[in-house]
Every structure is written in C-alpha cells, then in structure tokens.
C-alpha cells in the first residue's frame, strides 16, 4: 500500500508518537516505518531528544483552541522545515511531492512531514479536527478522521468509560 507522506498518515504518526512515546530512537524509526514512511535515517546522538521537541511543538498546536493562534503556531512550524514542493522518486515509492529540503535527518524530516500533514488535515477536514481525548483523565491526542467530524475519544475504551460516567451521573 502506498501512502502519501504528506497526508493523513503524518498526523496519525504524530499522534502515535505523542500518545505512546518510544523509549529509544530505534522505536521512533520503527514507528515511522510501521505507519508508512519508507525512508531510514543515519542515527545521530540527539535524534531521540530532537524528535521529542518536534512532538512537543506539535502538541502546542493540538492544545491551542483558538483557530487563528493554532494557524500561527503551525505556520511557524512550517517555516522551520518546509520548502518549495519538489518531485522526488526514492525508496520504491514512485514519484511524489516533498515539501522539504533534501535533508536526511530524522527530526528534520519528521518536523516537515508532520507540519505539512497537519496543515493539510486541518484545512481539508476542519481546524477543530485535532484535540485531546474527551474522556478525563485521558490526555491522548485524537486525530478526527471520521466522516461526520465528531470523534471525541481516542479509543472505544475511553468512549465507553465516558458513557458509563454519563449514565451514572443521570442515575444519581
């Protein structure tokens, strides 16, 4: 299956890393490959910490409820990593677009694809389609990819837990 690296998968990758942070750099790269990236990167000593910075910066976007401020934060991320679009053909993916310079650094590439992917997600799905799980005390990120745009929970478990709380509150 061929996945566009600047589409939905990039936002789902960011959420996956935010919700379940790998203990080591190898876990980050394994996650990128599991979720559709084909590139691998020569390890650098600070990759783990620098990718954590990318995810923490992205979480500021997730947590910003004001749409103009959210766009401002995301534009700042795009300015750090995005470049003019260019056609490329690597790793057997076939021809596709890159919205970044040709830098083979795991943190740099993740910042670029996550910021571009998040931008595309928000402008095509809606600025409110990225949030935290509505089931307290869960703080997982929810990337709403539903047709109706009403996904509020990160999992069926959290949705069920919230439903039980609402039911018990009505009965009290």
CSV table of C-alpha atoms in Angstrom, one decimal:
chain,number,residue,atom,x,y,z
A,1,UNK,CA,0.0,0.0,0.0
A,2,UNK,CA,1.4,3.4,-1.0
A,3,UNK,CA,0.7,6.2,1.5
A,4,UNK,CA,1.2,9.9,0.7
A,5,UNK,CA,3.7,11.0,3.3
A,6,UNK,CA,2.1,14.4,3.5
A,7,UNK,CA,-1.5,13.2,4.1
A,8,UNK,CA,-3.3,11.9,7.0
A,9,UNK,CA,-0.7,9.4,7.9
A,10,UNK,CA,1.7,12.1,9.1
A,11,UNK,CA,-0.8,13.4,11.6
A,12,UNK,CA,-1.6,9.9,12.8
A,13,UNK,CA,2.1,9.3,13.1
A,14,UNK,CA,2.5,12.4,15.3
A,15,UNK,CA,-0.4,11.3,17.5
A,16,UNK,CA,1.0,7.8,17.8
A,17,UNK,CA,4.3,9.2,19.0
A,18,UNK,CA,2.7,11.7,21.3
A,19,UNK,CA,0.3,9.1,22.8
A,20,UNK,CA,3.0,6.3,23.2
A,21,UNK,CA,6.5,7.9,23.2
A,22,UNK,CA,9.1,5.3,22.3
A,23,UNK,CA,11.9,4.8,24.9
A,24,UNK,CA,14.6,4.8,22.3
A,25,UNK,CA,15.4,6.3,18.9
A,26,UNK,CA,15.0,2.9,17.3
A,27,UNK,CA,11.4,2.8,18.4
A,28,UNK,CA,10.7,6.1,16.7
A,29,UNK,CA,12.1,4.9,13.4
A,30,UNK,CA,10.2,1.6,13.7
A,31,UNK,CA,7.0,3.6,14.3
A,32,UNK,CA,7.6,5.7,11.2
A,33,UNK,CA,8.2,2.6,9.1
A,34,UNK,CA,5.1,0.8,10.6
A,35,UNK,CA,2.9,3.8,9.7
A,36,UNK,CA,4.0,4.2,6.1
A,37,UNK,CA,7.3,6.0,5.8
A,38,UNK,CA,9.9,4.3,3.7
A,39,UNK,CA,13.0,6.4,4.4
A,40,UNK,CA,15.5,5.4,7.0
A,41,UNK,CA,18.0,7.8,8.6
A,42,UNK,CA,21.6,7.5,9.8
A,43,UNK,CA,21.4,7.8,13.6
A,44,UNK,CA,22.5,10.9,15.3
A,45,UNK,CA,23.2,11.1,19.0
A,46,UNK,CA,20.5,13.7,19.7
A,47,UNK,CA,17.7,12.2,17.4
A,48,UNK,CA,15.6,11.0,20.3
A,49,UNK,CA,15.6,14.3,22.2
A,50,UNK,CA,15.2,16.4,18.9
A,51,UNK,CA,12.2,14.3,17.8
A,52,UNK,CA,10.7,14.8,21.3
A,53,UNK,CA,11.0,18.6,20.7
A,54,UNK,CA,9.2,18.1,17.4
A,55,UNK,CA,6.3,16.3,19.1
A,56,UNK,CA,6.2,18.8,22.0
A,57,UNK,CA,6.0,21.7,19.5
A,58,UNK,CA,3.2,19.8,17.7
A,59,UNK,CA,1.3,19.3,20.9
A,60,UNK,CA,1.2,23.1,21.4
A,61,UNK,CA,-0.8,23.1,18.1
A,62,UNK,CA,-3.0,20.3,19.3
A,63,UNK,CA,-3.7,22.1,22.6
A,64,UNK,CA,-4.4,25.6,21.0
A,65,UNK,CA,-8.2,26.0,20.9
A,66,UNK,CA,-8.1,29.4,19.1
A,67,UNK,CA,-8.0,28.7,15.3
A,68,UNK,CA,-6.0,31.8,14.3
A,69,UNK,CA,-3.5,31.1,17.0
A,70,UNK,CA,-3.4,27.4,16.0
A,71,UNK,CA,-2.7,28.5,12.4
A,72,UNK,CA,0.0,30.9,13.6
A,73,UNK,CA,1.8,28.1,15.6
A,74,UNK,CA,1.5,25.8,12.6
A,75,UNK,CA,2.8,28.4,10.2
A,76,UNK,CA,5.9,28.8,12.5
A,77,UNK,CA,6.5,25.1,12.3
A,78,UNK,CA,6.1,25.1,8.5
A,79,UNK,CA,8.7,28.0,8.3
A,80,UNK,CA,11.2,25.9,10.2
A,81,UNK,CA,11.1,22.8,8.0
A,82,UNK,CA,9.0,23.2,4.9
A,83,UNK,CA,10.4,24.3,1.5
A,84,UNK,CA,9.0,24.7,-2.0
A,85,UNK,CA,7.4,21.5,-3.3
A,86,UNK,CA,9.5,19.2,-5.4
A,87,UNK,CA,9.1,15.9,-7.2
A,88,UNK,CA,11.1,13.0,-6.0
A,89,UNK,CA,11.3,9.3,-6.5
A,90,UNK,CA,13.1,7.3,-3.8
A,91,UNK,CA,12.8,4.1,-1.9
A,92,UNK,CA,10.5,2.5,-4.4
A,93,UNK,CA,7.7,4.9,-3.5
A,94,UNK,CA,7.2,6.2,-7.1
A,95,UNK,CA,7.0,9.9,-7.9
A,96,UNK,CA,5.6,12.1,-5.2
A,97,UNK,CA,6.0,15.5,-3.7
A,98,UNK,CA,8.3,16.5,-0.9
A,99,UNK,CA,7.6,19.8,0.9
A,100,UNK,CA,11.1,20.0,2.5
A,101,UNK,CA,14.7,20.3,1.6
A,102,UNK,CA,16.6,17.1,1.0
A,103,UNK,CA,17.9,16.7,4.5
A,104,UNK,CA,18.3,13.1,5.7
A,105,UNK,CA,17.8,13.8,9.4
A,106,UNK,CA,15.0,12.0,11.3
A,107,UNK,CA,14.0,15.1,13.4
A,108,UNK,CA,14.1,17.4,10.4
A,109,UNK,CA,12.1,15.2,8.1
A,110,UNK,CA,9.5,14.4,10.9
A,111,UNK,CA,9.1,18.2,11.6
A,112,UNK,CA,8.4,18.8,7.9
A,113,UNK,CA,6.0,15.9,7.2
A,114,UNK,CA,4.1,16.4,10.5
A,115,UNK,CA,3.7,20.1,10.0
A,116,UNK,CA,2.7,19.8,6.3
A,117,UNK,CA,0.4,16.8,7.1
A,118,UNK,CA,-1.2,18.6,10.0
A,119,UNK,CA,-1.8,21.7,7.8
A,120,UNK,CA,-3.4,19.5,5.1
A,121,UNK,CA,-5.5,17.7,7.7
A,122,UNK,CA,-6.8,20.9,9.3
A,123,UNK,CA,-7.6,22.8,6.0
A,124,UNK,CA,-9.3,19.8,4.4
A,125,UNK,CA,-11.0,18.3,7.5
A,126,UNK,CA,-11.5,21.4,9.6
A,127,UNK,CA,-9.5,23.4,12.2
A,128,UNK,CA,-11.2,21.6,15.1
A,129,UNK,CA,-10.4,18.1,13.9
A,130,UNK,CA,-7.3,17.7,16.2
A,131,UNK,CA,-7.8,17.6,20.0
A,132,UNK,CA,-7.2,15.8,23.3
A,133,UNK,CA,-9.4,12.8,24.3
A,134,UNK,CA,-12.7,14.0,25.9
A,135,UNK,CA,-12.6,11.1,28.5
A,136,UNK,CA,-10.9,12.6,31.6
A,137,UNK,CA,-8.3,11.8,32.8
A,138,UNK,CA,-7.0,10.6,29.4
A,139,UNK,CA,-4.8,13.1,27.6
A,140,UNK,CA,-4.2,11.2,24.4
A,141,UNK,CA,-4.4,13.1,21.1
A,142,UNK,CA,-7.4,12.5,18.8
A,143,UNK,CA,-7.0,12.9,15.1
A,144,UNK,CA,-10.6,13.1,13.9
A,145,UNK,CA,-10.7,11.3,10.5
A,146,UNK,CA,-14.4,10.4,10.8
A,147,UNK,CA,-16.8,11.3,8.0
A,148,UNK,CA,-19.1,13.3,10.3
A,149,UNK,CA,-16.3,15.0,12.3
A,150,UNK,CA,-17.5,14.1,15.7
A,151,UNK,CA,-14.7,11.9,17.0
A,152,UNK,CA,-14.0,13.0,20.6
A,153,UNK,CA,-12.3,9.9,22.1
A,154,UNK,CA,-9.0,8.2,21.4
A,155,UNK,CA,-10.4,4.7,21.8
A,156,UNK,CA,-13.5,2.7,22.3
A,157,UNK,CA,-12.4,2.2,25.8
A,158,UNK,CA,-12.4,5.9,26.6
A,159,UNK,CA,-15.7,6.4,24.8
A,160,UNK,CA,-17.3,3.6,26.9
A,161,UNK,CA,-15.8,5.0,30.1
A,162,UNK,CA,-17.3,8.4,29.3
A,163,UNK,CA,-20.7,6.8,28.5
A,164,UNK,CA,-20.7,4.9,31.9
A,165,UNK,CA,-19.9,8.2,33.7
A,166,UNK,CA,-22.8,10.0,32.0
A,167,UNK,CA,-25.1,7.1,32.7
A,168,UNK,CA,-24.1,7.0,36.4
A,169,UNK,CA,-24.5,10.8,36.7
A,170,UNK,CA,-28.1,10.6,35.3
A,171,UNK,CA,-28.9,7.9,37.9
A,172,UNK,CA,-27.6,9.8,40.9
